[in-house]
CSV table of C-alpha atoms in Angstrom, one decimal:
chain,number,residue,atom,x,y,z
A,1,UNK,CA,-109.1,46.2,11.5
A,2,UNK,CA,-112.4,47.8,13.1
A,3,UNK,CA,-113.9,50.9,12.4
A,4,UNK,CA,-116.6,52.3,13.6
A,5,UNK,CA,-118.6,55.7,12.4
A,6,UNK,CA,-120.7,57.4,15.1
A,7,UNK,CA,-124.0,57.3,14.6
A,8,UNK,CA,-125.4,59.6,11.2
A,9,UNK,CA,-129.0,61.7,12.1
A,10,UNK,CA,-129.0,63.7,9.4
A,11,UNK,CA,-128.0,64.0,5.6
A,12,UNK,CA,-125.8,66.4,6.8
A,13,UNK,CA,-123.9,64.8,8.7
A,14,UNK,CA,-123.7,61.5,6.1
A,15,UNK,CA,-121.8,63.6,3.8
A,16,UNK,CA,-120.1,65.1,5.7
A,17,UNK,CA,-118.8,61.5,7.3
A,18,UNK,CA,-118.4,60.5,3.5
A,19,UNK,CA,-115.2,61.6,2.3
A,20,UNK,CA,-113.5,60.8,5.4
A,21,UNK,CA,-115.0,57.0,5.8
A,22,UNK,CA,-114.0,56.3,1.9
A,23,UNK,CA,-110.4,57.4,2.5
A,24,UNK,CA,-109.6,55.7,5.4
A,25,UNK,CA,-111.5,52.3,3.7
A,26,UNK,CA,-109.2,52.9,0.6
A,27,UNK,CA,-106.2,53.3,3.2
A,28,UNK,CA,-107.0,50.3,4.8
A,29,UNK,CA,-106.9,48.5,2.2
A,30,UNK,CA,-104.0,49.5,-0.2
A,31,UNK,CA,-101.6,49.4,3.1
A,32,UNK,CA,-103.1,45.7,3.3
A,33,UNK,CA,-102.9,45.9,7.2
A,34,UNK,CA,-105.6,43.6,8.3
A,35,UNK,CA,-109.1,43.1,6.6
A,36,UNK,CA,-110.5,45.9,6.4
A,37,UNK,CA,-114.2,45.9,8.4
A,38,UNK,CA,-116.4,49.3,8.5
A,39,UNK,CA,-119.7,49.0,11.0
A,40,UNK,CA,-121.7,52.2,9.9
A,41,UNK,CA,-124.3,52.7,12.6
A,42,UNK,CA,-127.4,55.4,12.3
A,43,UNK,CA,-130.6,55.6,10.7
A,44,UNK,CA,-129.2,56.8,7.4
A,45,UNK,CA,-126.5,54.2,7.0
A,46,UNK,CA,-128.1,53.0,4.3
A,47,UNK,CA,-127.7,56.2,2.5
A,48,UNK,CA,-123.8,56.0,2.8
A,49,UNK,CA,-123.4,52.4,2.1
A,50,UNK,CA,-125.5,52.3,-0.8
A,51,UNK,CA,-124.3,55.9,-2.1
A,52,UNK,CA,-120.8,55.2,-1.3
A,53,UNK,CA,-119.7,51.7,0.0
A,54,UNK,CA,-121.2,49.1,-3.2
A,55,UNK,CA,-117.7,48.2,-3.8
A,56,UNK,CA,-116.3,46.9,-0.8
A,57,UNK,CA,-119.6,44.4,-0.8
A,58,UNK,CA,-119.8,42.3,2.8
A,59,UNK,CA,-117.2,44.4,4.2
A,60,UNK,CA,-119.3,47.5,5.0
A,61,UNK,CA,-122.0,46.2,7.7
A,62,UNK,CA,-124.8,48.7,8.5
A,63,UNK,CA,-127.4,48.9,11.2
A,64,UNK,CA,-129.9,51.7,12.8
A,65,UNK,CA,-129.2,53.1,16.1
A,66,UNK,CA,-132.8,53.9,16.2
A,67,UNK,CA,-134.0,56.9,18.4
A,68,UNK,CA,-134.0,54.2,22.1
A,69,UNK,CA,-130.6,53.4,21.5
A,70,UNK,CA,-129.9,57.4,21.4
A,71,UNK,CA,-132.1,57.9,24.6
A,72,UNK,CA,-130.5,55.2,26.6
A,73,UNK,CA,-127.0,57.4,26.2
A,74,UNK,CA,-129.0,60.3,28.0
A,75,UNK,CA,-129.2,58.2,31.4
A,76,UNK,CA,-126.0,57.5,32.0
A,77,UNK,CA,-124.5,59.3,35.5
A,78,UNK,CA,-121.0,60.2,35.0
A,79,UNK,CA,-118.1,60.9,37.5
A,80,UNK,CA,-115.3,62.4,36.3
A,81,UNK,CA,-112.0,62.7,38.4
A,82,UNK,CA,-109.9,65.5,38.0
A,83,UNK,CA,-106.1,66.3,39.7
A,84,UNK,CA,-106.8,70.2,39.0
A,85,UNK,CA,-109.7,72.5,38.0
A,86,UNK,CA,-111.0,75.3,37.9
A,87,UNK,CA,-110.1,77.7,39.4
A,88,UNK,CA,-106.6,76.6,40.4
A,89,UNK,CA,-105.8,75.7,37.6
A,90,UNK,CA,-106.3,76.6,33.7
A,91,UNK,CA,-104.3,74.3,31.9
A,92,UNK,CA,-105.5,72.2,28.5
A,93,UNK,CA,-106.4,69.1,30.8
A,94,UNK,CA,-108.8,71.1,32.5
A,95,UNK,CA,-109.9,72.8,29.6
A,96,UNK,CA,-111.2,70.0,28.3
A,97,UNK,CA,-112.5,68.6,30.8
A,98,UNK,CA,-113.9,71.4,31.4
A,99,UNK,CA,-115.8,71.5,27.2
A,100,UNK,CA,-116.7,67.6,27.5
A,101,UNK,CA,-118.3,67.9,31.1
A,102,UNK,CA,-120.6,70.6,29.2
A,103,UNK,CA,-121.1,68.7,26.1
A,104,UNK,CA,-122.3,65.4,28.2
A,105,UNK,CA,-124.4,67.5,30.3
A,106,UNK,CA,-125.9,69.1,26.6
A,107,UNK,CA,-126.5,65.9,25.5
A,108,UNK,CA,-128.7,64.5,28.4
A,109,UNK,CA,-125.9,62.6,30.6
A,110,UNK,CA,-125.3,63.5,33.8
A,111,UNK,CA,-121.8,64.5,35.0
A,112,UNK,CA,-120.2,65.6,38.4
A,113,UNK,CA,-116.8,66.7,38.4
A,114,UNK,CA,-114.3,65.1,42.0
A,115,UNK,CA,-111.5,67.2,42.2
A,116,UNK,CA,-109.0,69.0,44.9
A,117,UNK,CA,-108.8,71.8,46.3
A,118,UNK,CA,-105.1,73.9,47.5
A,119,UNK,CA,-106.9,76.8,48.9
A,120,UNK,CA,-108.9,77.9,51.7
A,121,UNK,CA,-110.7,80.2,49.5
A,122,UNK,CA,-111.5,77.5,46.9
A,123,UNK,CA,-115.0,76.4,47.4
A,124,UNK,CA,-116.0,73.1,48.8
A,125,UNK,CA,-119.0,72.5,46.4
A,126,UNK,CA,-120.0,74.8,43.5
A,127,UNK,CA,-121.1,74.4,39.7
A,128,UNK,CA,-119.4,75.9,36.6
A,129,UNK,CA,-121.4,75.4,33.3
A,130,UNK,CA,-123.9,73.8,35.0
A,131,UNK,CA,-121.8,70.5,36.5
A,132,UNK,CA,-121.0,70.3,40.3
A,133,UNK,CA,-117.8,70.4,41.3
A,134,UNK,CA,-117.3,68.4,44.3
A,135,UNK,CA,-113.5,69.0,46.2
A,136,UNK,CA,-111.5,67.4,48.4
A,137,UNK,CA,-108.9,69.8,50.5
A,138,UNK,CA,-105.1,68.9,49.9
A,139,UNK,CA,-102.0,70.6,50.8
A,140,UNK,CA,-100.7,69.9,47.3
A,141,UNK,CA,-102.2,68.5,43.8
A,142,UNK,CA,-102.6,64.2,44.5
A,143,UNK,CA,-100.2,63.3,42.0
A,144,UNK,CA,-96.9,64.5,43.0
A,145,UNK,CA,-96.0,62.8,45.7
A,146,UNK,CA,-92.8,62.3,47.5
A,147,UNK,CA,-92.4,65.0,50.0
A,148,UNK,CA,-95.8,65.2,49.7
A,149,UNK,CA,-96.7,61.8,50.4
A,150,UNK,CA,-99.1,63.0,52.6
A,151,UNK,CA,-101.1,64.6,50.0
A,152,UNK,CA,-101.4,61.6,48.1
A,153,UNK,CA,-102.4,59.0,51.3
A,154,UNK,CA,-105.1,62.0,52.2
A,155,UNK,CA,-106.1,62.0,48.8
A,156,UNK,CA,-106.7,57.7,48.3
A,157,UNK,CA,-108.4,57.9,51.6
A,158,UNK,CA,-110.9,60.8,50.9
A,159,UNK,CA,-111.7,59.6,47.3
A,160,UNK,CA,-112.5,56.4,48.8
A,161,UNK,CA,-115.1,57.1,51.5
A,162,UNK,CA,-116.6,59.9,49.1
A,163,UNK,CA,-117.3,57.1,46.4
A,164,UNK,CA,-118.8,54.8,48.6
A,165,UNK,CA,-120.8,56.9,50.4
A,166,UNK,CA,-122.1,58.2,46.6
A,167,UNK,CA,-122.1,54.8,45.1
A,168,UNK,CA,-126.1,55.5,44.1
A,169,UNK,CA,-125.3,58.6,42.5
A,170,UNK,CA,-122.5,57.5,39.5
A,171,UNK,CA,-122.2,54.8,36.8
A,172,UNK,CA,-119.4,55.2,35.0
A,173,UNK,CA,-115.7,56.3,36.8
A,174,UNK,CA,-113.8,58.7,34.0
A,175,UNK,CA,-110.6,59.7,35.0
A,176,UNK,CA,-108.7,62.3,33.4
A,177,UNK,CA,-105.4,61.4,33.2
A,178,UNK,CA,-103.8,58.5,34.5
A,179,UNK,CA,-101.2,59.8,37.3
A,180,UNK,CA,-100.7,59.1,41.0
A,181,UNK,CA,-104.8,60.2,41.6
A,182,UNK,CA,-105.6,57.7,39.6
A,183,UNK,CA,-105.0,55.0,42.3
A,184,UNK,CA,-108.0,55.3,44.7
A,185,UNK,CA,-110.3,55.7,42.2
A,186,UNK,CA,-109.5,52.7,39.8
A,187,UNK,CA,-109.6,51.0,43.0
A,188,UNK,CA,-113.1,52.6,44.7
A,189,UNK,CA,-114.8,52.5,41.0
A,190,UNK,CA,-113.4,48.0,40.9
A,191,UNK,CA,-114.7,47.1,44.6
A,192,UNK,CA,-117.8,49.0,43.6
A,193,UNK,CA,-118.1,46.8,40.1
A,194,UNK,CA,-118.0,50.3,38.2
A,195,UNK,CA,-116.5,50.5,34.6
A,196,UNK,CA,-113.3,52.9,35.5
A,197,UNK,CA,-111.8,54.8,32.1
A,198,UNK,CA,-108.8,56.6,32.6
A,199,UNK,CA,-108.2,59.2,29.7
A,200,UNK,CA,-103.8,59.6,29.3
A,201,UNK,CA,-102.8,62.6,29.4
A,202,UNK,CA,-99.5,62.4,27.5
A,203,UNK,CA,-97.4,60.3,25.0
A,204,UNK,CA,-93.5,59.6,25.0
A,205,UNK,CA,-91.7,61.8,26.9
A,206,UNK,CA,-94.1,62.4,30.2
A,207,UNK,CA,-96.1,59.4,29.5
A,208,UNK,CA,-98.5,58.8,32.7
A,209,UNK,CA,-97.9,55.7,33.1
A,210,UNK,CA,-94.1,56.6,33.2
A,211,UNK,CA,-94.3,58.7,35.7
A,212,UNK,CA,-96.3,56.8,37.9
A,213,UNK,CA,-93.5,54.1,38.3
A,214,UNK,CA,-91.2,55.9,38.5
A,215,UNK,CA,-92.2,57.4,42.1
A,216,UNK,CA,-90.4,56.6,44.7
A,217,UNK,CA,-91.5,53.7,47.5
A,218,UNK,CA,-94.6,52.9,45.7
A,219,UNK,CA,-94.6,53.9,42.2
A,220,UNK,CA,-94.3,50.2,40.9
A,221,UNK,CA,-97.5,49.3,43.0
A,222,UNK,CA,-99.4,52.0,41.6
A,223,UNK,CA,-98.5,52.0,38.2
A,224,UNK,CA,-100.0,48.0,38.3
A,225,UNK,CA,-102.7,48.7,40.2
A,226,UNK,CA,-104.0,51.6,37.6
A,227,UNK,CA,-103.3,49.0,35.1
A,228,UNK,CA,-105.0,46.4,36.4
A,229,UNK,CA,-108.3,48.1,38.2
A,230,UNK,CA,-109.2,50.5,35.2
A,231,UNK,CA,-111.6,48.6,32.3
A,232,UNK,CA,-110.6,51.7,29.4
A,233,UNK,CA,-107.9,53.4,28.5
A,234,UNK,CA,-108.5,56.4,26.3
A,235,UNK,CA,-105.5,57.1,23.9
A,236,UNK,CA,-106.1,60.5,21.7
A,237,UNK,CA,-102.9,59.9,19.8
A,238,UNK,CA,-101.0,57.0,18.5
A,239,UNK,CA,-98.4,57.4,20.2
A,240,UNK,CA,-100.0,56.7,23.8
A,241,UNK,CA,-101.7,53.4,22.5
A,242,UNK,CA,-98.4,52.3,21.3
A,243,UNK,CA,-97.3,53.4,25.2
A,244,UNK,CA,-100.3,51.7,26.3
A,245,UNK,CA,-99.4,48.1,24.3
A,246,UNK,CA,-95.6,48.4,25.8
A,247,UNK,CA,-96.9,48.5,29.4
A,248,UNK,CA,-99.0,45.2,28.3
A,249,UNK,CA,-102.6,46.7,27.7
A,250,UNK,CA,-104.3,44.6,25.4
A,251,UNK,CA,-105.9,46.4,22.2
A,252,UNK,CA,-108.8,45.5,22.7
A,253,UNK,CA,-108.5,48.0,26.4
A,254,UNK,CA,-107.1,50.7,24.3
A,255,UNK,CA,-109.5,53.2,22.6
A,256,UNK,CA,-108.8,55.3,20.1
A,257,UNK,CA,-110.8,58.3,20.4
A,258,UNK,CA,-109.4,62.3,20.0
A,259,UNK,CA,-109.4,65.5,22.0
A,260,UNK,CA,-112.8,67.7,21.3
A,261,UNK,CA,-113.1,71.5,20.4
A,262,UNK,CA,-116.1,73.7,20.8
A,263,UNK,CA,-116.1,74.4,16.0
A,264,UNK,CA,-115.5,78.9,16.6
A,265,UNK,CA,-117.4,80.6,13.7
A,266,UNK,CA,-115.1,81.7,11.8
A,267,UNK,CA,-114.8,85.4,10.5
A,268,UNK,CA,-113.9,86.8,7.2
A,269,UNK,CA,-110.5,87.4,7.5
A,270,UNK,CA,-108.1,89.6,5.9
A,271,UNK,CA,-104.2,89.6,5.1
A,272,UNK,CA,-101.9,91.6,6.5
A,273,UNK,CA,-102.1,95.4,4.4
A,274,UNK,CA,-97.9,95.6,4.3
A,275,UNK,CA,-98.0,91.9,3.3
A,276,UNK,CA,-96.2,90.4,6.8
A,277,UNK,CA,-97.0,87.4,8.5
A,278,UNK,CA,-98.4,87.2,12.0
A,279,UNK,CA,-96.9,84.0,14.5
A,280,UNK,CA,-98.7,83.0,16.7
A,281,UNK,CA,-97.8,81.1,20.1
A,282,UNK,CA,-99.7,79.8,22.9
A,283,UNK,CA,-99.9,77.6,26.4
A,284,UNK,CA,-98.2,77.8,29.1
A,285,UNK,CA,-94.5,78.7,29.0
A,286,UNK,CA,-93.0,75.8,30.7
A,287,UNK,CA,-89.7,73.6,30.2
A,288,UNK,CA,-91.5,71.3,28.3
A,289,UNK,CA,-92.8,73.2,25.6
A,290,UNK,CA,-89.2,74.6,24.4
A,291,UNK,CA,-89.8,77.6,23.4
A,292,UNK,CA,-86.2,79.1,23.4
A,293,UNK,CA,-85.7,76.3,20.0
A,294,UNK,CA,-88.6,78.7,18.4
A,295,UNK,CA,-87.4,82.3,19.6
A,296,UNK,CA,-83.4,81.0,18.5
A,297,UNK,CA,-85.2,80.2,15.0
A,298,UNK,CA,-87.4,83.1,14.6
A,299,UNK,CA,-84.1,85.3,15.3
A,300,UNK,CA,-82.4,83.0,12.4
A,301,UNK,CA,-84.4,84.3,9.7
A,302,UNK,CA,-83.3,86.9,7.3
A,303,UNK,CA,-83.1,90.1,9.1
A,304,UNK,CA,-85.5,91.9,6.8
A,305,UNK,CA,-88.5,88.9,6.6
A,306,UNK,CA,-91.7,90.5,7.3
A,307,UNK,CA,-92.7,88.7,10.4
A,308,UNK,CA,-94.1,89.1,13.6
A,309,UNK,CA,-94.5,86.5,16.7
A,310,UNK,CA,-97.2,86.9,19.2
A,311,UNK,CA,-96.7,84.7,22.4
A,312,UNK,CA,-99.6,84.0,24.6
A,313,UNK,CA,-99.6,82.3,27.9
A,314,UNK,CA,-97.4,82.4,31.1
A,315,UNK,CA,-94.9,80.4,33.3
A,316,UNK,CA,-91.9,79.7,34.9
A,317,UNK,CA,-89.7,80.5,31.8
A,318,UNK,CA,-91.1,83.9,30.7
A,319,UNK,CA,-88.4,85.9,32.0
A,320,UNK,CA,-85.8,84.2,30.7
A,321,UNK,CA,-87.8,84.2,27.5
A,322,UNK,CA,-88.1,87.5,27.1
A,323,UNK,CA,-84.5,87.9,28.0
A,324,UNK,CA,-83.5,85.8,25.5
A,325,UNK,CA,-85.3,87.3,22.6
A,326,UNK,CA,-83.9,91.0,23.7
A,327,UNK,CA,-80.5,89.0,23.4
A,328,UNK,CA,-81.0,88.0,20.0
A,329,UNK,CA,-82.6,91.6,19.0
A,330,UNK,CA,-86.3,90.3,19.0
A,331,UNK,CA,-87.9,93.0,20.9
A,332,UNK,CA,-89.3,94.2,17.6
A,333,UNK,CA,-90.5,91.6,16.4
A,334,UNK,CA,-91.4,89.4,19.5
A,335,UNK,CA,-94.5,90.1,21.5
A,336,UNK,CA,-95.3,88.1,24.9
A,337,UNK,CA,-99.1,89.4,25.6
A,338,UNK,CA,-99.1,87.1,28.5
A,339,UNK,CA,-102.1,84.7,29.7
A,340,UNK,CA,-105.4,85.9,27.9
A,341,UNK,CA,-109.1,84.4,28.5
A,342,UNK,CA,-110.3,84.7,25.1
A,343,UNK,CA,-107.5,83.9,22.4
A,344,UNK,CA,-109.6,83.5,19.2
A,345,UNK,CA,-109.8,87.4,18.3
A,346,UNK,CA,-105.8,85.9,18.1
A,347,UNK,CA,-105.7,83.6,16.4
A,348,UNK,CA,-108.3,85.7,13.8
A,349,UNK,CA,-105.1,87.6,12.9
A,350,UNK,CA,-102.6,84.8,12.7
A,351,UNK,CA,-100.7,83.1,9.7
A,352,UNK,CA,-99.1,80.4,11.1
A,353,UNK,CA,-99.0,78.5,15.1
A,354,UNK,CA,-95.8,77.4,16.4
A,355,UNK,CA,-95.2,74.8,18.6
A,356,UNK,CA,-91.7,73.5,19.6
A,357,UNK,CA,-92.9,70.8,22.7
A,358,UNK,CA,-91.5,68.2,23.6
A,359,UNK,CA,-94.4,66.6,25.6
A,360,UNK,CA,-97.6,66.2,24.7
A,361,UNK,CA,-101.1,64.3,24.6
A,362,UNK,CA,-103.1,65.6,22.2
A,363,UNK,CA,-103.1,69.8,22.2
A,364,UNK,CA,-105.6,71.7,22.2
A,365,UNK,CA,-104.4,74.7,21.3
A,366,UNK,CA,-103.1,73.2,18.6
A,367,UNK,CA,-106.7,72.1,17.5
A,368,UNK,CA,-107.8,75.7,18.2
A,369,UNK,CA,-105.6,77.2,15.7
A,370,UNK,CA,-106.2,75.0,13.0
A,371,UNK,CA,-110.1,75.6,13.2
A,372,UNK,CA,-109.4,79.4,12.6
A,373,UNK,CA,-107.2,78.3,9.3
A,374,UNK,CA,-103.9,79.0,11.0
A,375,UNK,CA,-101.6,76.9,9.4
A,376,UNK,CA,-99.4,74.6,12.3
A,377,UNK,CA,-95.6,74.3,12.1
A,378,UNK,CA,-95.2,71.9,14.7
A,379,UNK,CA,-92.9,69.2,16.4
A,380,UNK,CA,-93.6,66.0,16.2
A,381,UNK,CA,-94.6,65.2,19.3
A,382,UNK,CA,-97.7,63.0,20.6
A,383,UNK,CA,-100.6,64.1,18.5
A,384,UNK,CA,-98.6,66.0,16.1
A,385,UNK,CA,-99.1,63.8,13.3
A,386,UNK,CA,-102.9,62.5,14.2
A,387,UNK,CA,-103.9,65.9,13.4
A,388,UNK,CA,-101.3,67.6,11.1
A,389,UNK,CA,-100.8,66.4,7.1
A,390,UNK,CA,-97.4,67.3,6.4
A,391,UNK,CA,-97.2,70.0,3.9
A,392,UNK,CA,-101.0,69.6,3.3
A,393,UNK,CA,-102.6,70.9,6.2
A,394,UNK,CA,-99.7,72.1,8.0
A,395,UNK,CA,-96.0,71.4,8.6
A,396,UNK,CA,-94.6,69.1,11.0
A,397,UNK,CA,-90.1,68.7,11.9
A,398,UNK,CA,-88.9,66.0,13.3
A,399,UNK,CA,-86.2,67.9,14.5
A,400,UNK,CA,-85.4,71.6,16.4
A,401,UNK,CA,-82.7,71.5,13.4
A,402,UNK,CA,-85.1,70.8,10.9
A,403,UNK,CA,-87.6,73.5,12.6
A,404,UNK,CA,-85.5,76.5,11.4
A,405,UNK,CA,-85.9,75.7,7.0
A,406,UNK,CA,-89.9,75.2,7.5
A,407,UNK,CA,-90.6,78.6,9.1
A,408,UNK,CA,-88.3,79.8,6.5
A,409,UNK,CA,-90.6,78.0,4.3
A,410,UNK,CA,-93.5,79.2,5.6
A,411,UNK,CA,-92.4,82.6,4.8
A,412,UNK,CA,-92.3,81.8,1.2
A,413,UNK,CA,-95.9,80.6,0.7
A,414,UNK,CA,-98.1,82.4,-1.5
A,415,UNK,CA,-100.9,83.8,-0.2
A,416,UNK,CA,-103.4,81.3,-1.9
A,417,UNK,CA,-101.1,78.8,-0.8
A,418,UNK,CA,-100.9,79.6,2.6
A,419,UNK,CA,-104.8,79.8,2.3
A,420,UNK,CA,-105.2,76.9,1.1
A,421,UNK,CA,-103.3,75.1,3.5
A,422,UNK,CA,-105.5,76.7,6.4
A,423,UNK,CA,-108.7,75.4,4.4
A,424,UNK,CA,-107.5,72.2,5.0
A,425,UNK,CA,-106.7,72.6,8.4
A,426,UNK,CA,-110.3,74.0,9.0
A,427,UNK,CA,-111.3,71.2,6.9
A,428,UNK,CA,-109.6,68.6,9.4
A,429,UNK,CA,-110.6,70.3,12.6
A,430,UNK,CA,-114.6,70.0,11.3
A,431,UNK,CA,-114.6,66.4,10.0
A,432,UNK,CA,-113.0,65.0,13.1
A,433,UNK,CA,-112.0,66.9,16.2
A,434,UNK,CA,-115.3,68.8,17.2
A,435,UNK,CA,-116.3,67.8,21.0
A,436,UNK,CA,-119.6,67.2,19.4
A,437,UNK,CA,-117.8,63.7,17.9
A,438,UNK,CA,-115.6,63.5,20.8
A,439,UNK,CA,-118.0,63.5,23.7
A,440,UNK,CA,-120.8,61.5,21.2
A,441,UNK,CA,-117.7,58.4,21.0
A,442,UNK,CA,-117.2,58.8,24.6
A,443,UNK,CA,-121.0,57.9,25.9
A,444,UNK,CA,-121.2,54.7,23.3
A,445,UNK,CA,-118.3,53.6,25.4
A,446,UNK,CA,-120.0,54.1,28.5
A,447,UNK,CA,-123.3,52.8,27.0
A,448,UNK,CA,-120.6,49.4,25.6
A,449,UNK,CA,-118.7,49.1,29.1
A,450,UNK,CA,-121.9,49.0,31.1
A,451,UNK,CA,-123.9,46.8,28.8
A,452,UNK,CA,-120.7,44.3,28.8
A,453,UNK,CA,-120.8,44.5,32.5
A,454,UNK,CA,-117.2,44.9,34.9
A,455,UNK,CA,-116.8,41.5,34.8
A,456,UNK,CA,-115.2,41.7,31.8
A,457,UNK,CA,-112.7,43.9,30.3
A,458,UNK,CA,-113.0,43.4,26.6
A,459,UNK,CA,-115.0,45.6,24.8
A,460,UNK,CA,-114.7,46.4,21.2
A,461,UNK,CA,-112.3,49.0,20.4
A,462,UNK,CA,-113.8,52.2,19.4
A,463,UNK,CA,-111.1,53.1,16.3
A,464,UNK,CA,-110.9,56.2,13.9
A,465,UNK,CA,-107.2,57.2,13.3
């Protein structure tokens, strides 16, 4: 089983990853799934291998990445193609893309964003965080199809023309989510013989390629075109990787790279003086989030339970959820705070993060909550079990029925046990899900694809989970 660590450029990084690498190596060896092969790349590779991996013999191979190799990554020019972007949409995909683009620029990589604009008031050309954004005018989002087919066709024409005219301004095409909007970018990238990457948005129910294939008339054609012309697929969860294999995508075109977040600086956290537990939920209030089950589970807690729930976010289900909370007598215990620009002040005051979603990719809200030491109680959707270790750094419910029992368990935890789980959550995010790590892994993938050339779609996978 290939297992590649990121470049180690300091003693601190080497020590940070030693425990993670060791645990994964022993787990692969004990499970005897495949022969273990670990490649440690970095200027301090000798420190890691000599001190910690001597017991593995020739199963560990170390190689230095010199300054020339690092500098080569900085010359890459990346075109990011999105179906929606700020200021017209504020979802998790847009937030992740914004952080990623900023991380690329900070690393010396040139990044440009290509996205639609649905409103006349949205500028055609602007910049956010130093990243230029080019927007193409449409009447509807380019991934919808159906009665919005003209918008999709207009997007196709505009994207292909834009990419052909600016072919000398980018080296790699990186598509965010493999929905219908990915078709022209994948096709133009292939015509220009440039590497095309597609990062999948959701696994399981709502998996990107399933949604595309179900489109009337053009669905099967569009799905086949994406699968044929995308050089490499980025999966941020094991479920998404499995969904890609179900669609016939070879393992050597699937690259496991998780989402990343900017790690916050943690202030001193104080428990509530009255001993109450503070629960928080954040995200869009849309049907797939199934917040009605969360509110029902909260209502099933003992009447004397000292528990408060704050729900951050807005969406089409808000009015119905507020009515449900009032009907169940929860008006004094459940607060709908609406959309907020900065969620961290709320997270610092929370004990537990709740999610009852049935469809995810890898939840940014979950990563943010855990980075603040908030213990998650989540349903077992795509990405959840990749992040949360059940009963160690949080709780993972296999059903909404089981979810009620986990809420009760959380209420019964001692302060010391809750704090211990919170610390495990923080360590998990710091070691595996920082934006710096995610950006560096994707930069290495860019470099590998450019080195191999688009004539071959076979590139060594970057596996960590």
